[in-house]
Amino acid sequence: MDDLTGTLVLVHPRLPSDTAGKQGVIGMITSADLEKDDVFVSFGKGEQALYATDALMVLKHPDKLYRDLISNFKQLEKDDFKTLFQINLLQQHGTSKQIKTAMELALGNDTLLKHAMNTLDDHLGLKKSAAQDIQQASAVRIGR
């Protein structure tokens, strides 16, 4: 899928197994086949690895992050709020360097990661609930 090519992603820092050993490292998508759930990520210097969409994280849309930030400011620590606001400002400028800096800031702690980023599959709307799986399975059986 060409529209993902060039997207900066973070390999999930808590990925249970990663043969490339890139947990918590930022890379760039070089190609993706979403039907197979294959996403190739480059880390520069000829290093490339294959991941599933749920193993990669992207920044939330700037508008969503801002709305979440404003609606949850009372629950956030002062420093986390400031950092999330800084992440949001960096995103709005949108250069690759600023997006990478925003991702690096989000790695600061679990609260920042949770509020600033989503898994790629969630971002793309690829996650299915168990109810959706059952519904699709029922539809397939009925259609046969």
XYZ file of N, CA and C in Angstrom:
432
model
N 0.860 -1.180 0.000
C 0.000 0.000 0.000
C 0.899 1.233 0.000
N 0.861 1.990 -1.062
C 1.774 3.108 -1.245
C 1.542 4.261 -0.283
N 0.316 4.468 0.194
C 0.073 5.619 1.041
C 0.729 5.476 2.414
N 1.169 4.296 2.807
C 1.899 4.125 4.066
C 3.405 4.293 3.878
N 3.869 4.156 2.656
C 5.290 4.286 2.388
C 5.779 5.662 2.830
N 6.854 5.653 3.619
C 7.422 6.897 4.122
C 6.896 7.294 5.493
N 5.927 6.546 6.018
C 5.365 6.847 7.331
C 6.351 6.436 8.426
N 6.595 7.346 9.357
C 7.437 7.010 10.497
C 6.633 6.195 11.493
N 7.243 5.127 11.986
C 6.593 4.246 12.958
C 7.571 3.918 14.082
N 7.003 3.560 15.204
C 7.776 3.137 16.360
C 7.487 1.658 16.570
N 8.528 0.846 16.669
C 8.317 -0.556 17.006
C 7.892 -0.580 18.469
N 6.777 -1.228 18.719
C 6.198 -1.230 20.070
C 7.273 -1.583 21.098
N 7.458 -0.720 22.107
C 8.507 -0.961 23.097
C 8.303 -2.224 23.932
N 7.073 -2.710 23.996
C 6.787 -3.910 24.786
C 6.507 -5.128 23.906
N 7.004 -5.100 22.691
C 6.826 -6.230 21.781
C 7.490 -7.465 22.387
N 6.715 -8.543 22.614
C 7.264 -9.706 23.321
C 8.438 -10.380 22.609
N 8.364 -10.482 21.301
C 9.494 -11.080 20.585
C 9.725 -10.309 19.295
N 10.962 -9.969 19.075
C 11.343 -9.203 17.889
C 12.712 -9.709 17.441
N 12.713 -10.487 16.391
C 13.976 -11.061 15.916
C 14.961 -9.979 15.499
N 14.446 -8.813 15.101
C 15.332 -7.715 14.706
C 15.835 -6.941 15.925
N 15.205 -7.140 17.075
C 15.632 -6.444 18.296
C 15.461 -4.934 18.230
N 14.380 -4.477 17.660
C 14.167 -3.034 17.459
C 13.055 -2.455 18.326
N 12.702 -3.107 19.426
C 11.668 -2.556 20.299
C 12.067 -1.144 20.722
N 11.109 -0.208 20.587
C 11.349 1.174 20.978
C 12.174 1.981 19.995
N 12.370 1.449 18.783
C 13.165 2.140 17.763
C 12.225 2.686 16.686
N 12.534 3.879 16.204
C 11.739 4.525 15.158
C 12.313 4.167 13.799
N 11.421 3.788 12.891
C 11.818 3.463 11.524
C 10.811 4.038 10.544
N 11.008 3.726 9.268
C 10.132 4.236 8.218
C 9.591 3.074 7.394
N 8.297 3.112 7.131
C 7.676 2.067 6.314
C 8.183 2.186 4.884
N 8.676 1.061 4.349
C 9.133 1.039 2.955
C 8.112 0.371 2.040
N 7.330 -0.566 2.584
C 6.233 -1.170 1.833
C 5.315 -1.903 2.796
N 4.077 -2.130 2.326
C 3.109 -2.806 3.184
C 2.112 -3.584 2.334
N 1.762 -4.759 2.813
C 0.686 -5.561 2.239
C -0.280 -5.839 3.387
N -1.306 -5.002 3.495
C -2.216 -5.081 4.629
C -3.060 -6.350 4.623
N -3.313 -6.923 3.456
C -4.071 -8.174 3.395
C -3.307 -9.309 4.077
N -1.994 -9.269 3.957
C -1.151 -10.285 4.606
C -0.672 -9.821 5.979
N -0.969 -8.581 6.344
C -0.513 -7.965 7.593
C 1.017 -7.921 7.641
N 1.620 -7.590 6.508
C 3.073 -7.474 6.389
C 3.455 -6.015 6.173
N 4.293 -5.506 7.061
C 4.778 -4.129 6.930
C 6.301 -4.171 7.039
N 6.968 -3.717 5.992
C 8.427 -3.662 5.994
C 8.868 -2.286 6.482
N 9.766 -2.295 7.469
C 10.229 -1.060 8.081
C 11.741 -0.970 7.928
N 12.207 0.187 7.482
C 13.637 0.445 7.338
C 14.121 1.241 8.546
N 15.313 0.867 9.009
C 15.929 1.579 10.131
C 17.219 2.272 9.696
N 17.398 2.418 8.390
C 18.599 3.045 7.857
C 19.751 2.062 7.802
N 20.819 2.466 7.172
C 22.037 1.654 7.060
C 21.750 0.243 6.544
N 20.770 0.108 5.658
C 20.455 -1.185 5.070
C 19.705 -2.133 5.993
N 19.332 -1.676 7.179
C 18.578 -2.522 8.100
C 17.087 -2.416 7.792
N 16.452 -3.582 7.638
C 15.023 -3.628 7.380
C 14.446 -4.835 8.107
N 13.207 -4.716 8.565
C 12.558 -5.824 9.254
C 11.079 -5.850 8.891
N 10.484 -7.025 9.063
C 9.072 -7.246 8.759
C 8.279 -7.287 10.061
N 7.160 -6.547 10.094
C 6.309 -6.499 11.274
C 4.846 -6.607 10.886
N 4.033 -7.012 11.862
C 2.579 -6.956 11.728
C 2.146 -5.554 12.151
N 0.951 -5.162 11.739
C 0.482 -3.805 12.033
C 0.292 -3.558 13.523
N 0.028 -4.599 14.309
C -0.164 -4.376 15.746
C 1.155 -4.264 16.503
N 2.277 -4.466 15.828
C 3.603 -4.341 16.448
C 4.194 -2.948 16.242
N 3.514 -2.128 15.450
C 4.022 -0.795 15.121
C 3.082 0.272 15.670
N 3.673 1.391 16.068
C 2.889 2.488 16.620
C 3.107 3.763 15.805
N 2.048 4.558 15.724
C 2.104 5.866 15.060
C 1.486 6.903 15.988
N 1.827 8.141 15.767
C 1.226 9.222 16.549
C -0.250 9.348 16.203
N -1.044 9.653 17.207
C -2.461 9.919 16.967
C -2.573 11.162 16.103
N -3.697 11.300 15.425
C -3.947 12.490 14.625
C -3.843 13.708 15.547
N -3.209 14.799 15.102
C -3.015 15.971 15.973
C -4.309 16.519 16.582
N -5.399 16.528 15.815
C -6.672 17.031 16.345
C -7.197 16.138 17.466
N -7.080 14.834 17.291
C -7.534 13.893 18.319
C -6.682 14.024 19.572
N -5.379 14.113 19.391
C -4.493 14.268 20.538
C -4.829 15.554 21.297
N -5.057 16.633 20.570
C -5.378 17.908 21.218
C -6.683 17.803 22.006
N -7.727 17.215 21.394
C -9.012 17.050 22.096
C -8.841 16.195 23.354
N -8.097 15.086 23.234
C -7.848 14.215 24.391
C -7.070 14.962 25.471
N -6.117 15.736 25.040
C -5.290 16.503 25.962
C -6.130 17.488 26.768
N -6.997 18.204 26.089
C -7.844 19.198 26.749
C -8.874 18.521 27.661
N -9.463 17.429 27.201
C -10.504 16.783 28.013
C -9.936 15.996 29.196
N -8.657 15.618 29.148
C -8.070 14.820 30.228
C -7.022 15.574 31.050
N -6.959 16.882 30.897
C -5.869 17.615 31.546
C -5.869 17.471 33.065
N -7.023 17.290 33.669
C -7.083 17.168 35.137
C -6.496 15.845 35.621
N -6.545 14.816 34.781
C -6.034 13.508 35.173
C -4.531 13.361 34.923
N -3.959 14.292 34.180
C -2.555 14.191 33.801
C -1.646 14.928 34.783
N -0.471 14.374 34.984
C 0.567 15.081 35.740
C 0.967 16.312 34.937
N 1.405 17.347 35.623
C 1.780 18.610 34.977
C 2.840 18.391 33.886
N 3.891 17.618 34.190
C 4.962 17.385 33.214
C 4.470 16.583 32.010
N 3.583 15.607 32.250
C 3.026 14.826 31.140
C 2.171 15.713 30.236
N 1.374 16.588 30.847
C 0.552 17.509 30.063
C 1.437 18.384 29.181
N 2.483 18.936 29.768
C 3.394 19.810 29.006
C 4.042 19.052 27.851
N 4.478 17.834 28.124
C 5.140 17.045 27.079
C 4.154 16.675 25.976
N 2.942 16.287 26.347
C 1.931 15.965 25.335
C 1.579 17.193 24.503
N 1.522 18.345 25.129
C 1.258 19.586 24.396
C 2.410 19.857 23.420
N 3.640 19.627 23.859
C 4.803 19.806 22.986
C 4.765 18.821 21.817
N 4.381 17.583 22.089
C 4.237 16.582 21.023
C 3.225 17.062 20.008
N 2.108 17.575 20.491
C 1.060 18.066 19.606
C 1.550 19.221 18.740
N 2.304 20.142 19.324
C 2.857 21.268 18.549
C 3.830 20.778 17.477
N 4.675 19.828 17.836
C 5.623 19.278 16.858
C 4.884 18.611 15.696
N 3.832 17.884 16.002
C 3.036 17.218 14.971
C 2.438 18.205 13.993
N 1.969 19.313 14.503
C 1.276 20.273 13.652
C 2.198 20.879 12.610
N 3.509 20.919 12.893
C 4.455 21.408 11.883
C 4.712 20.334 10.834
N 4.691 19.081 11.270
C 4.642 17.949 10.363
C 5.877 17.555 9.583
N 7.043 18.135 9.826
C 8.219 17.660 9.107
C 8.642 16.314 9.698
N 9.353 15.532 8.936
C 9.806 14.220 9.403
C 10.639 14.338 10.673
N 11.494 15.321 10.709
C 12.346 15.517 11.880
C 11.507 15.819 13.119
N 10.484 16.659 12.970
C 9.638 17.018 14.100
C 8.751 15.851 14.537
N 8.288 15.058 13.582
C 7.490 13.873 13.915
C 8.357 12.884 14.686
N 9.595 12.710 14.245
C 10.506 11.799 14.942
C 10.772 12.303 16.370
N 10.980 13.595 16.518
C 11.197 14.174 17.848
C 9.970 13.954 18.731
N 8.775 14.131 18.166
C 7.539 13.912 18.917
C 7.443 12.462 19.387
N 7.793 11.520 18.520
C 7.778 10.099 18.888
C 8.792 9.812 19.994
N 9.958 10.415 19.894
C 10.983 10.214 20.927
C 10.493 10.739 22.278
N 9.781 11.871 22.261
C 9.216 12.415 23.505
C 8.153 11.472 24.080
N 7.357 10.871 23.194
C 6.298 9.962 23.638
C 6.867 8.724 24.319
N 8.092 8.384 24.004
C 8.739 7.225 24.621
C 9.118 7.472 26.075
N 8.919 8.704 26.557
C 9.321 9.085 27.903
C 8.729 8.244 29.015
N 7.461 7.862 28.872
C 6.831 7.001 29.874
C 5.536 6.422 29.296
N 4.942 5.478 30.031
C 3.743 4.793 29.541
C 2.555 5.730 29.360
N 2.429 6.739 30.216
C 1.322 7.691 30.097
C 1.419 8.453 28.783
N 2.615 8.933 28.467
C 2.811 9.664 27.220
C 2.537 8.760 26.025
N 3.047 7.547 26.080
C 2.861 6.599 24.985
C 1.373 6.315 24.772
N 0.656 6.101 25.862
C -0.770 5.783 25.785
C -1.585 6.938 25.210
N -1.259 8.155 25.601
C -2.043 9.307 25.149
C -1.643 9.807 23.768
N -0.394 9.614 23.373
C 0.086 10.197 22.123
C 0.074 9.248 20.930
N 0.051 7.926 21.188
C 0.230 6.989 20.085
C -0.820 5.880 20.079
N -1.004 5.302 18.886
C -1.860 4.137 18.661
C -1.054 3.093 17.905
N -1.506 1.849 17.979
C -0.896 0.849 17.101
C -1.345 1.151 15.672
N -0.564 0.732 14.729
C -0.876 1.003 13.322
C -2.200 0.355 12.927
N -2.462 -0.868 13.399
C -3.724 -1.512 13.033
C -4.924 -0.747 13.583
N -4.808 -0.220 14.777
C -5.880 0.582 15.355
C -6.041 1.886 14.573
N -4.936 2.516 14.237
C -4.936 3.768 13.474
C -5.628 3.589 12.108
N -5.390 2.437 11.494
C -5.960 2.169 10.177
C -7.364 1.569 10.251
N -7.833 1.296 11.478
C -9.152 0.690 11.636
C -9.169 -0.780 11.271
N -8.041 -1.452 11.411
C -7.952 -2.862 11.042
C -8.303 -3.805 12.179
N -8.328 -3.302 13.406
C -8.669 -4.148 14.548
C -10.130 -4.541 14.450
N -10.368 -5.807 14.694
C -11.736 -6.300 14.704
C -12.076 -6.766 16.104
N -13.276 -6.496 16.499
C -13.714 -7.011 17.790
C -14.148 -8.460 17.606
N -14.252 -9.180 18.699
C -14.702 -10.569 18.639
C -16.100 -10.635 18.029
N -16.949 -9.649 18.341
C -18.306 -9.620 17.787
C -18.269 -9.476 16.262
N -17.350 -8.649 15.739
C -17.231 -8.491 14.293
C -16.778 -9.798 13.653
N -15.836 -10.507 14.285
C -15.358 -11.786 13.762
C -16.495 -12.796 13.689
N -17.299 -12.858 14.750
C -18.423 -13.792 14.787
C -19.438 -13.432 13.715
N -19.706 -12.129 13.583
C -20.669 -11.663 12.594
C -20.199 -12.016 11.178
N -18.893 -11.806 10.898
C -18.362 -12.136 9.586
C -18.418 -13.636 9.341
N -18.090 -14.427 10.339
C -18.122 -15.876 10.193
C -19.547 -16.341 9.904
N -20.530 -15.743 10.577
C -21.931 -16.091 10.346
C -22.345 -15.716 8.937
N -21.918 -14.571 8.484
C -22.266 -14.108 7.141
C -21.687 -15.030 6.089
N -20.478 -15.519 6.311
C -19.842 -16.429 5.346
C -20.620 -17.736 5.300
N -21.017 -18.274 6.449
C -21.758 -19.536 6.479
C -23.114 -19.390 5.801
N -23.766 -18.257 6.026
C -25.079 -18.044 5.422
C -24.949 -17.924 3.918
N -23.902 -17.280 3.447
C -23.720 -17.030 2.020
C -23.340 -18.266 1.240
N -22.938 -19.336 1.900
C -22.505 -20.542 1.173
C -23.619 -21.473 0.909
